[in-house]
Structures are given as C-alpha cells and as structure tokens.
PDB file of C-alpha atoms in Angstrom:
ATOM      1  CA  MET A 235      14.538   3.421  -4.047  1.00  0.00           C
ATOM      2  CA  GLY A 236      15.602   1.467  -7.239  1.00  0.00           C
ATOM      3  CA  ALA A 237      12.704  -0.718  -8.208  1.00  0.00           C
ATOM      4  CA  ILE A 238       9.155  -1.281  -7.004  1.00  0.00           C
ATOM      5  CA  PRO A 239       7.850  -3.947  -9.562  1.00  0.00           C
ATOM      6  CA  GLU A 240       4.400  -5.723  -9.206  1.00  0.00           C
ATOM      7  CA  LEU A 241       3.764  -9.347  -9.947  1.00  0.00           C
ATOM      8  CA  LYS A 242       0.322  -9.010 -11.684  1.00  0.00           C
ATOM      9  CA  ASP A 243      -2.687 -11.058 -12.541  1.00  0.00           C
ATOM     10  CA  THR A 244      -1.465 -14.223 -10.667  1.00  0.00           C
ATOM     11  CA  THR A 245      -5.174 -14.971  -9.889  1.00  0.00           C
ATOM     12  CA  ASP A 246      -6.408 -14.517 -13.475  1.00  0.00           C
ATOM     13  CA  PRO A 247      -7.892 -17.711 -14.650  1.00  0.00           C
ATOM     14  CA  ASP A 248      -6.495 -17.439 -18.117  1.00  0.00           C
ATOM     15  CA  LEU A 249      -3.042 -16.894 -16.852  1.00  0.00           C
ATOM     16  CA  VAL A 250      -3.217 -19.730 -14.370  1.00  0.00           C
ATOM     17  CA  ALA A 251      -4.454 -22.041 -17.142  1.00  0.00           C
ATOM     18  CA  PHE A 252      -1.681 -20.943 -19.390  1.00  0.00           C
ATOM     19  CA  LEU A 253       0.971 -21.573 -16.823  1.00  0.00           C
ATOM     20  CA  ALA A 254      -0.460 -24.949 -16.052  1.00  0.00           C
ATOM     21  CA  SER A 255      -0.407 -25.674 -19.744  1.00  0.00           C
ATOM     22  CA  VAL A 256       3.477 -25.060 -19.628  1.00  0.00           C
ATOM     23  CA  ASN A 257       3.935 -26.958 -16.581  1.00  0.00           C
ATOM     24  CA  SER A 258       4.265 -23.968 -14.436  1.00  0.00           C
ATOM     25  CA  SER A 259       2.364 -22.174 -11.701  1.00  0.00           C
ATOM     26  CA  PRO A 260       2.055 -18.791 -10.002  1.00  0.00           C
ATOM     27  CA  THR A 261       4.420 -19.674  -7.443  1.00  0.00           C
ATOM     28  CA  GLN A 262       6.999 -20.725 -10.016  1.00  0.00           C
ATOM     29  CA  LEU A 263       6.399 -17.092 -11.573  1.00  0.00           C
ATOM     30  CA  ALA A 264       6.820 -15.616  -8.067  1.00  0.00           C
ATOM     31  CA  ASP A 265      10.221 -17.529  -7.834  1.00  0.00           C
ATOM     32  CA  ILE A 266      11.399 -16.150 -11.139  1.00  0.00           C
ATOM     33  CA  PHE A 267      10.226 -12.803 -10.007  1.00  0.00           C
ATOM     34  CA  VAL A 268      12.526 -12.884  -7.063  1.00  0.00           C
ATOM     35  CA  GLU A 269      15.505 -14.391  -8.948  1.00  0.00           C
ATOM     36  CA  LYS A 270      15.247 -11.548 -11.679  1.00  0.00           C
ATOM     37  CA  LEU A 271      15.440  -8.998  -8.850  1.00  0.00           C
ATOM     38  CA  ARG A 272      18.516 -10.680  -7.080  1.00  0.00           C
ATOM     39  CA  ASP A 273      20.164 -11.050 -10.426  1.00  0.00           C
ATOM     40  CA  ALA A 274      19.835  -7.322 -10.894  1.00  0.00           C
ATOM     41  CA  GLY A 275      21.549  -6.656  -7.595  1.00  0.00           C
ATOM     42  CA  PHE A 276      18.209  -6.191  -5.454  1.00  0.00           C
ATOM     43  CA  SER A 277      18.747  -8.530  -2.446  1.00  0.00           C
ATOM     44  CA  GLN A 278      18.750  -6.655   0.696  1.00  0.00           C
ATOM     45  CA  SER A 279      15.963  -6.899   3.355  1.00  0.00           C
ATOM     46  CA  LEU A 280      13.994  -4.632   5.736  1.00  0.00           C
ATOM     47  CA  VAL A 281      14.825  -5.384   9.283  1.00  0.00           C
ATOM     48  CA  ARG A 282      13.384  -4.445  12.506  1.00  0.00           C
ATOM     49  CA  ARG A 283      14.536  -1.455  14.475  1.00  0.00           C
ATOM     50  CA  ASP A 284      14.994  -1.310  18.381  1.00  0.00           C
ATOM     51  CA  GLY A 285      14.325  -4.989  19.007  1.00  0.00           C
ATOM     52  CA  GLY A 286      11.172  -5.183  16.815  1.00  0.00           C
ATOM     53  CA  ASP A 287       9.193  -2.421  18.212  1.00  0.00           C
ATOM     54  CA  GLY A 288      10.512   0.549  16.335  1.00  0.00           C
ATOM     55  CA  GLY A 289       9.372  -0.154  12.775  1.00  0.00           C
ATOM     56  CA  TRP A 290      11.703  -1.004   9.905  1.00  0.00           C
ATOM     57  CA  ALA A 291      15.084  -0.072   8.326  1.00  0.00           C
ATOM     58  CA  TRP A 292      17.030  -1.208   5.381  1.00  0.00           C
ATOM     59  CA  GLU A 293      19.612  -3.715   6.131  1.00  0.00           C
ATOM     60  CA  SER A 294      22.154  -1.859   4.013  1.00  0.00           C
ATOM     61  CA  PRO A 295      21.077   1.728   3.354  1.00  0.00           C
ATOM     62  CA  HIS A 296      23.471   2.394   0.574  1.00  0.00           C
ATOM     63  CA  GLU A 297      22.785  -0.728  -1.447  1.00  0.00           C
ATOM     64  CA  PRO A 298      20.238  -1.013  -4.245  1.00  0.00           C
ATOM     65  CA  LYS A 299      16.720  -1.353  -2.864  1.00  0.00           C
ATOM     66  CA  ALA A 300      13.620  -3.007  -4.276  1.00  0.00           C
ATOM     67  CA  ILE A 301      10.175  -3.594  -3.087  1.00  0.00           C
ATOM     68  CA  MET A 302       7.963  -6.487  -4.448  1.00  0.00           C
ATOM     69  CA  GLN A 303       4.448  -5.670  -4.993  1.00  0.00           C
ATOM     70  CA  THR A 304       1.379  -8.084  -5.258  1.00  0.00           C
ATOM     71  CA  PHE A 305      -2.337  -8.046  -4.704  1.00  0.00           C
ATOM     72  CA  ASP A 306      -2.367 -11.865  -4.365  1.00  0.00           C
ATOM     73  CA  ARG A 307      -2.215 -12.776  -0.613  1.00  0.00           C
ATOM     74  CA  ARG A 308      -1.012 -16.326  -1.608  1.00  0.00           C
ATOM     75  CA  VAL A 309       2.008 -14.871  -3.355  1.00  0.00           C
ATOM     76  CA  ALA A 310       2.795 -12.489  -0.524  1.00  0.00           C
ATOM     77  CA  GLU A 311       2.600 -15.319   1.961  1.00  0.00           C
ATOM     78  CA  TYR A 312       4.585 -17.686  -0.321  1.00  0.00           C
ATOM     79  CA  TRP A 313       7.531 -14.982  -0.763  1.00  0.00           C
ATOM     80  CA  LYS A 314       7.821 -14.517   2.949  1.00  0.00           C
ATOM     81  CA  SER A 315       7.319 -18.199   3.925  1.00  0.00           C
ATOM     82  CA  GLY A 316      10.466 -19.196   1.789  1.00  0.00           C
ATOM     83  CA  GLU A 317      13.957 -17.680   2.184  1.00  0.00           C
ATOM     84  CA  PRO A 318      13.993 -14.911   4.570  1.00  0.00           C
ATOM     85  CA  ALA A 319      16.536 -12.779   2.497  1.00  0.00           C
ATOM     86  CA  THR A 320      13.980 -11.647   0.045  1.00  0.00           C
ATOM     87  CA  PRO A 321      13.362  -8.109  -1.031  1.00  0.00           C
ATOM     88  CA  PRO A 322      10.504  -6.623   1.207  1.00  0.00           C
ATOM     89  CA  VAL A 323       6.840  -7.230   0.207  1.00  0.00           C
ATOM     90  CA  ALA A 324       4.099  -4.659  -0.337  1.00  0.00           C
ATOM     91  CA  TYR A 325       0.575  -6.366  -0.003  1.00  0.00           C
ATOM     92  CA  LEU A 326      -1.863  -4.216  -1.868  1.00  0.00           C
ATOM     93  CA  TYR A 327      -5.653  -4.673  -1.359  1.00  0.00           C
ATOM     94  CA  GLY A 328      -8.938  -2.686  -1.615  1.00  0.00           C
ATOM     95  CA  ALA A 329     -11.411  -4.561   0.426  1.00  0.00           C
ATOM     96  CA  ALA A 330     -10.797  -4.645   4.138  1.00  0.00           C
ATOM     97  CA  ASP A 331     -14.227  -5.852   5.512  1.00  0.00           C
ATOM     98  CA  GLY A 332     -15.770  -9.149   6.474  1.00  0.00           C
ATOM     99  CA  ASN A 333     -13.730 -12.407   6.731  1.00  0.00           C
ATOM    100  CA  GLU A 334     -11.338 -14.194   4.137  1.00  0.00           C
ATOM    101  CA  THR A 335     -14.322 -16.497   2.919  1.00  0.00           C
ATOM    102  CA  GLU A 336     -15.930 -13.381   1.764  1.00  0.00           C
ATOM    103  CA  CYS A 337     -12.892 -12.198  -0.311  1.00  0.00           C
ATOM    104  CA  THR A 338     -12.035 -12.443  -3.836  1.00  0.00           C
ATOM    105  CA  PRO A 339      -8.837 -14.292  -4.902  1.00  0.00           C
ATOM    106  CA  ALA A 340      -7.585 -11.051  -6.132  1.00  0.00           C
ATOM    107  CA  ASP A 341      -8.496  -8.695  -3.243  1.00  0.00           C
ATOM    108  CA  CYS A 342      -8.638  -9.248   0.436  1.00  0.00           C
ATOM    109  CA  GLY A 343      -7.599  -7.091   3.309  1.00  0.00           C
ATOM    110  CA  SER A 344      -9.694  -8.711   6.048  1.00  0.00           C
ATOM    111  CA  PRO A 345      -8.054  -8.458   9.514  1.00  0.00           C
ATOM    112  CA  GLU A 346      -7.334 -12.292   9.727  1.00  0.00           C
ATOM    113  CA  VAL A 347      -5.536 -12.192   6.331  1.00  0.00           C
ATOM    114  CA  LEU A 348      -3.483  -9.089   7.437  1.00  0.00           C
ATOM    115  CA  PHE A 349      -2.631 -10.526  10.748  1.00  0.00           C
ATOM    116  CA  ARG A 350      -1.456 -13.732   9.167  1.00  0.00           C
ATOM    117  CA  LEU A 351       0.633 -11.874   6.524  1.00  0.00           C
ATOM    118  CA  ALA A 352       2.286  -9.819   9.085  1.00  0.00           C
ATOM    119  CA  GLY A 353       2.957 -12.748  11.164  1.00  0.00           C
ATOM    120  CA  VAL A 354       4.897 -14.569   8.366  1.00  0.00           C
ATOM    121  CA  GLY A 355       6.967 -11.235   7.863  1.00  0.00           C
ATOM    122  CA  VAL A 356       5.107  -9.149   5.181  1.00  0.00           C
ATOM    123  CA  GLU A 357       6.575  -5.792   5.795  1.00  0.00           C
ATOM    124  CA  ILE A 358       4.225  -3.382   4.068  1.00  0.00           C
ATOM    125  CA  MET A 359       0.515  -3.140   3.892  1.00  0.00           C
ATOM    126  CA  ALA A 360      -0.775  -0.912   1.153  1.00  0.00           C
ATOM    127  CA  PRO A 361      -4.517  -0.230   1.110  1.00  0.00           C
ATOM    128  CA  PRO A 362      -6.188   2.573  -0.869  1.00  0.00           C
ATOM    129  CA  LEU A 363      -6.180   6.145   0.465  1.00  0.00           C
ATOM    130  CA  TRP A 364      -9.587   6.092   1.702  1.00  0.00           C
ATOM    131  CA  ARG A 365      -8.939   3.066   3.962  1.00  0.00           C
ATOM    132  CA  LEU A 366      -6.404   5.374   5.870  1.00  0.00           C
ATOM    133  CA  VAL A 367      -7.998   8.695   5.726  1.00  0.00           C
ATOM    134  CA  GLY A 368     -11.659   9.449   6.183  1.00  0.00           C
ATOM    135  CA  SER A 369     -13.657  12.453   7.234  1.00  0.00           C
ATOM    136  CA  LYS A 370     -14.755  13.180  10.777  1.00  0.00           C
ATOM    137  CA  GLY A 371     -16.932  16.388  11.459  1.00  0.00           C
ATOM    138  CA  HIS A 372     -15.983  17.724   7.924  1.00  0.00           C
ATOM    139  CA  ARG A 373     -12.271  17.212   8.610  1.00  0.00           C
ATOM    140  CA  MET A 374      -9.800  14.616   7.542  1.00  0.00           C
ATOM    141  CA  ALA A 375      -8.756  12.034  10.161  1.00  0.00           C
ATOM    142  CA  ALA A 376      -6.988   8.590  10.308  1.00  0.00           C
ATOM    143  CA  THR A 377      -9.312   5.779  10.178  1.00  0.00           C
ATOM    144  CA  ARG A 378      -9.867   2.775  12.450  1.00  0.00           C
ATOM    145  CA  HIS A 379      -8.231   0.665   9.765  1.00  0.00           C
ATOM    146  CA  ALA A 380      -5.088   2.739   9.794  1.00  0.00           C
ATOM    147  CA  ALA A 381      -5.101   2.075  13.719  1.00  0.00           C
ATOM    148  CA  PHE A 382      -5.303  -1.535  13.082  1.00  0.00           C
ATOM    149  CA  LEU A 383      -2.286  -1.516  10.774  1.00  0.00           C
ATOM    150  CA  ASN A 384      -0.250   0.474  13.215  1.00  0.00           C
ATOM    151  CA  ASP A 385      -1.004  -2.142  15.699  1.00  0.00           C
ATOM    152  CA  LEU A 386       0.391  -4.866  13.376  1.00  0.00           C
ATOM    153  CA  ASN A 387       3.640  -2.897  13.399  1.00  0.00           C
ATOM    154  CA  VAL A 388       4.000  -2.874   9.532  1.00  0.00           C
ATOM    155  CA  GLU A 389       5.002  -0.181   7.088  1.00  0.00           C
ATOM    156  CA  ILE A 390       1.941   1.558   5.658  1.00  0.00           C
ATOM    157  CA  VAL A 391       1.726   2.925   2.191  1.00  0.00           C
ATOM    158  CA  GLY A 392      -1.452   4.573   0.534  1.00  0.00           C
ATOM    159  CA  TRP A 393      -2.491   4.567  -3.009  1.00  0.00           C
ATOM    160  CA  SER A 394      -2.944   6.387  -5.194  1.00  0.00           C
ATOM    161  CA  LEU A 395      -2.498  10.307  -5.412  1.00  0.00           C
ATOM    162  CA  ASP A 396      -3.422  11.964  -8.522  1.00  0.00           C
ATOM    163  CA  ARG A 397      -5.663   9.294  -9.859  1.00  0.00           C
ATOM    164  CA  SER A 398      -9.132  10.640  -9.175  1.00  0.00           C
ATOM    165  CA  GLY A 399     -11.210  13.431 -10.523  1.00  0.00           C
ATOM    166  CA  CYS A 400     -14.808  14.621 -10.780  1.00  0.00           C
ATOM    167  CA  GLU A 401     -16.799  13.642 -13.853  1.00  0.00           C
ATOM    168  CA  GLY A 402     -17.652  16.449 -16.468  1.00  0.00           C
ATOM    169  CA  GLY A 403     -20.460  16.783 -18.661  1.00  0.00           C
ATOM    170  CA  GLU A 404     -19.301  14.299 -21.156  1.00  0.00           C
ATOM    171  CA  PRO A 405     -19.090  10.475 -20.238  1.00  0.00           C
ATOM    172  CA  GLY A 406     -15.577   9.294 -19.439  1.00  0.00           C
ATOM    173  CA  LEU A 407     -14.155  12.836 -19.003  1.00  0.00           C
ATOM    174  CA  LEU A 408     -12.814  14.376 -16.066  1.00  0.00           C
ATOM    175  CA  ALA A 409     -13.856  18.066 -15.546  1.00  0.00           C
ATOM    176  CA  ARG A 410     -11.754  18.991 -12.570  1.00  0.00           C
ATOM    177  CA  ALA A 411      -9.569  17.342  -9.936  1.00  0.00           C
ATOM    178  CA  GLY A 412     -11.219  15.804  -6.742  1.00  0.00           C
ATOM    179  CA  PRO A 413     -11.728  15.124  -4.045  1.00  0.00           C
ATOM    180  CA  CYS A 414     -14.407  12.810  -5.574  1.00  0.00           C
ATOM    181  CA  GLY A 415     -14.078   9.292  -7.393  1.00  0.00           C
ATOM    182  CA  TRP A 416     -13.177   5.934  -5.826  1.00  0.00           C
ATOM    183  CA  TYR A 417      -9.745   6.981  -4.530  1.00  0.00           C
ATOM    184  CA  TRP A 418     -11.404   9.800  -2.560  1.00  0.00           C
ATOM    185  CA  THR A 419     -14.412   7.705  -1.148  1.00  0.00           C
ATOM    186  CA  GLY A 420     -15.584   8.966   2.019  1.00  0.00           C
ATOM    187  CA  LEU A 421     -13.759  12.471   1.785  1.00  0.00           C
ATOM    188  CA  GLU A 422     -16.274  14.299  -0.500  1.00  0.00           C
ATOM    189  CA  GLY A 423     -17.342  17.416   1.271  1.00  0.00           C
ATOM    190  CA  ALA A 424     -14.212  17.458   3.732  1.00  0.00           C
ATOM    191  CA  ALA A 425     -13.143  20.536   1.890  1.00  0.00           C
ATOM    192  CA  ALA A 426     -13.283  22.704  -1.325  1.00  0.00           C
ATOM    193  CA  PHE A 427     -10.679  21.249  -3.511  1.00  0.00           C
ATOM    194  CA  ASP A 428      -7.526  23.036  -4.211  1.00  0.00           C
ATOM    195  CA  PHE A 429      -3.827  22.002  -3.705  1.00  0.00           C
ATOM    196  CA  ALA A 430      -4.471  22.642  -0.090  1.00  0.00           C
ATOM    197  CA  ASP A 431      -6.633  19.567   0.033  1.00  0.00           C
ATOM    198  CA  ILE A 432      -4.096  17.232  -1.197  1.00  0.00           C
ATOM    199  CA  GLY A 433      -1.825  18.758   1.474  1.00  0.00           C
ATOM    200  CA  ALA A 434      -4.409  18.110   4.161  1.00  0.00           C
ATOM    201  CA  LEU A 435      -4.673  14.557   2.939  1.00  0.00           C
ATOM    202  CA  MET A 436      -1.019  14.010   2.964  1.00  0.00           C
ATOM    203  CA  TYR A 437      -0.704  15.585   6.262  1.00  0.00           C
ATOM    204  CA  THR A 438      -3.222  13.176   7.832  1.00  0.00           C
ATOM    205  CA  LEU A 439      -1.768  10.371   5.932  1.00  0.00           C
ATOM    206  CA  TYR A 440       1.734  10.738   7.282  1.00  0.00           C
ATOM    207  CA  HIS A 441       1.178  12.136  10.831  1.00  0.00           C
ATOM    208  CA  GLU A 442      -2.119  10.617  11.885  1.00  0.00           C
ATOM    209  CA  ALA A 443      -2.261   7.380   9.953  1.00  0.00           C
ATOM    210  CA  ASN A 444       1.536   6.991  10.247  1.00  0.00           C
ATOM    211  CA  ALA A 445       1.945   5.981   6.641  1.00  0.00           C
ATOM    212  CA  THR A 446       5.465   5.770   5.243  1.00  0.00           C
ATOM    213  CA  ALA A 447       4.852   6.764   1.724  1.00  0.00           C
ATOM    214  CA  ALA A 448       2.120   7.150  -0.933  1.00  0.00           C
ATOM    215  CA  PHE A 449       2.062   5.950  -4.633  1.00  0.00           C
ATOM    216  CA  ALA A 450       1.694   8.874  -6.928  1.00  0.00           C
ATOM    217  CA  ASP A 451       2.008   9.488 -10.681  1.00  0.00           C
ATOM    218  CA  TYR A 452       3.592  12.861 -10.108  1.00  0.00           C
ATOM    219  CA  PRO A 453       6.435  12.606  -7.574  1.00  0.00           C
ATOM    220  CA  ALA A 454       6.672  16.291  -7.218  1.00  0.00           C
ATOM    221  CA  ILE A 455       3.515  16.308  -4.878  1.00  0.00           C
ATOM    222  CA  ASN A 456       5.245  13.953  -2.302  1.00  0.00           C
ATOM    223  CA  THR A 457       8.662  15.687  -2.887  1.00  0.00           C
ATOM    224  CA  VAL A 458       7.134  19.282  -2.130  1.00  0.00           C
ATOM    225  CA  PHE A 459       5.119  18.095   0.880  1.00  0.00           C
ATOM    226  CA  LEU A 460       7.988  16.092   2.483  1.00  0.00           C
ATOM    227  CA  ASN A 461      10.531  18.930   1.951  1.00  0.00           C
ATOM    228  CA  CYS A 462       8.254  21.980   2.880  1.00  0.00           C
ATOM    229  CA  VAL A 463       6.029  20.582   5.746  1.00  0.00           C
ATOM    230  CA  PRO A 464       7.885  20.329   9.020  1.00  0.00           C
ATOM    231  CA  PRO A 465       7.885  16.925  10.703  1.00  0.00           C
ATOM    232  CA  MET A 466       5.858  16.590  13.926  1.00  0.00           C
ATOM    233  CA  ALA A 467       4.940  13.744  16.416  1.00  0.00           C
ATOM    234  CA  ALA A 468       2.245  11.376  15.061  1.00  0.00           C
ATOM    235  CA  SER A 469      -1.140  12.066  16.783  1.00  0.00           C
ATOM    236  CA  SER A 470      -3.625   9.440  18.147  1.00  0.00           C
ATOM    237  CA  HIS A 471      -4.874   6.661  15.792  1.00  0.00           C
ATOM    238  CA  SER A 472      -8.321   6.661  17.072  1.00  0.00           C
ATOM    239  CA  GLY A 473      -9.966   8.615  14.357  1.00  0.00           C
ATOM    240  CA  GLU A 474     -12.975   7.845  12.340  1.00  0.00           C
ATOM    241  CA  PRO A 475     -14.559   6.076  10.370  1.00  0.00           C
TER     242      PRO A 475
END
C-alpha cells in the first residue's frame, strides 16, 4: 500500500465557514484531495472479483495504491457518485445504532447509511474493533454488525489496535495494556490480557468477522500475526452481540 490519507474535519463548522469565506466548500476540498492523489500517481481502483460475488481486487496489483479515508458520509458518497475511476474509499464510523436522523454529521454507521454507501460503490467500511468483535460466553466472537457488513459485500477494516489501555493510579496515565478502554468496549473479561489476547482478537477479526485489515500504530503486530498464523476458512458470522 502506498498511501492511506484521510480527509479530516469536513463537518467542522469552523472549517465549513472558512471554506465558504473563500468561495469554497467541503466537496471542492474533496475534489482537490482526489486530484492530488492522481497527480502523485495513485489512480487505480478496486474492482469486483468473480462477477461481483467474490470481494474486491486491485485493478493493477503492481501499480501504486491508495485508499481515501473519511468520517463524513457526504464526502464518501460524493467521491463515489462522481467519476468511477477514483482510488477506493474507506468510510470510518463509530456509531452504528438507530437511523440517520439520530446521527451526528461526523459519525453515522446506521444500516440505511451503510447500505446507501455500499450501493454507490464505497468499497471499504471501517468501524471500531468493538463493532466487529464482541464477547460471547467469555470468548471473542464476531458480532451481528460484522455479519451485516459481510452481507453488504464490502471490504471490512477495524480500528485501532494498540490505542487502548487500562487507567493507572494517576489521572491520564495508562498503567498497563488492555483489554479495557473505548477500543476494547465489550471485551473486558474475555481473557486475562497478554499478547495472546491481541492474537485472539485478530484471529476473530480476520477469520470470523472476515476483516481484510486492521489499523495499527505498530505494524509488527499485524505482520507477525499474518505471517505466523495459518489461514483457515472463515466461520459463521452469526456471533454476538
């Protein structure tokens, strides 16, 4: 992968006001974002394999690759509603409950929004890890939300490994690694934390939730897992919660 840039803050009122003051808009910013990537040589797309039922593959595997990230559902839809030959889009979100009318401008993973974005060609959905992996009977299992994303036939990416930890005695300091904190929501008590717990999370993420990748601050964790754990057929996607 060559570049995975994120177009940030397009829902921020101050940024929107500034753009308006210079006769611009978030969509014009989104256009510039695409143009800069194309000018740098990142122009290839993801294409459907096997007539549309076999997931996604790079159009030219040996050419420079980029993925455009955004939390703004309007930008994600705008990118894919224009020229089809854009770099693939990863739509990031945290909230995945209720309907679109209950969402904030900067965060919405409601089923209707995800269905619409998949329909216009957004290739990658990227919720937080705890939306994809939960705990069932004190073991990690793929969630119903992961099953929903698999039914949409999109690529799935989780975020973010390595960001969470357990609070220590002093405010703001992390005394030890998780599983606790926001990124591990719902997984507390699933296991006593050591490296094996990250392994269990990744195993469930890749083999049960069918994720393609996970954002991580330390690439070695993904690298070790993907090179040392043998591949297996994905299991059922009917886990909890």
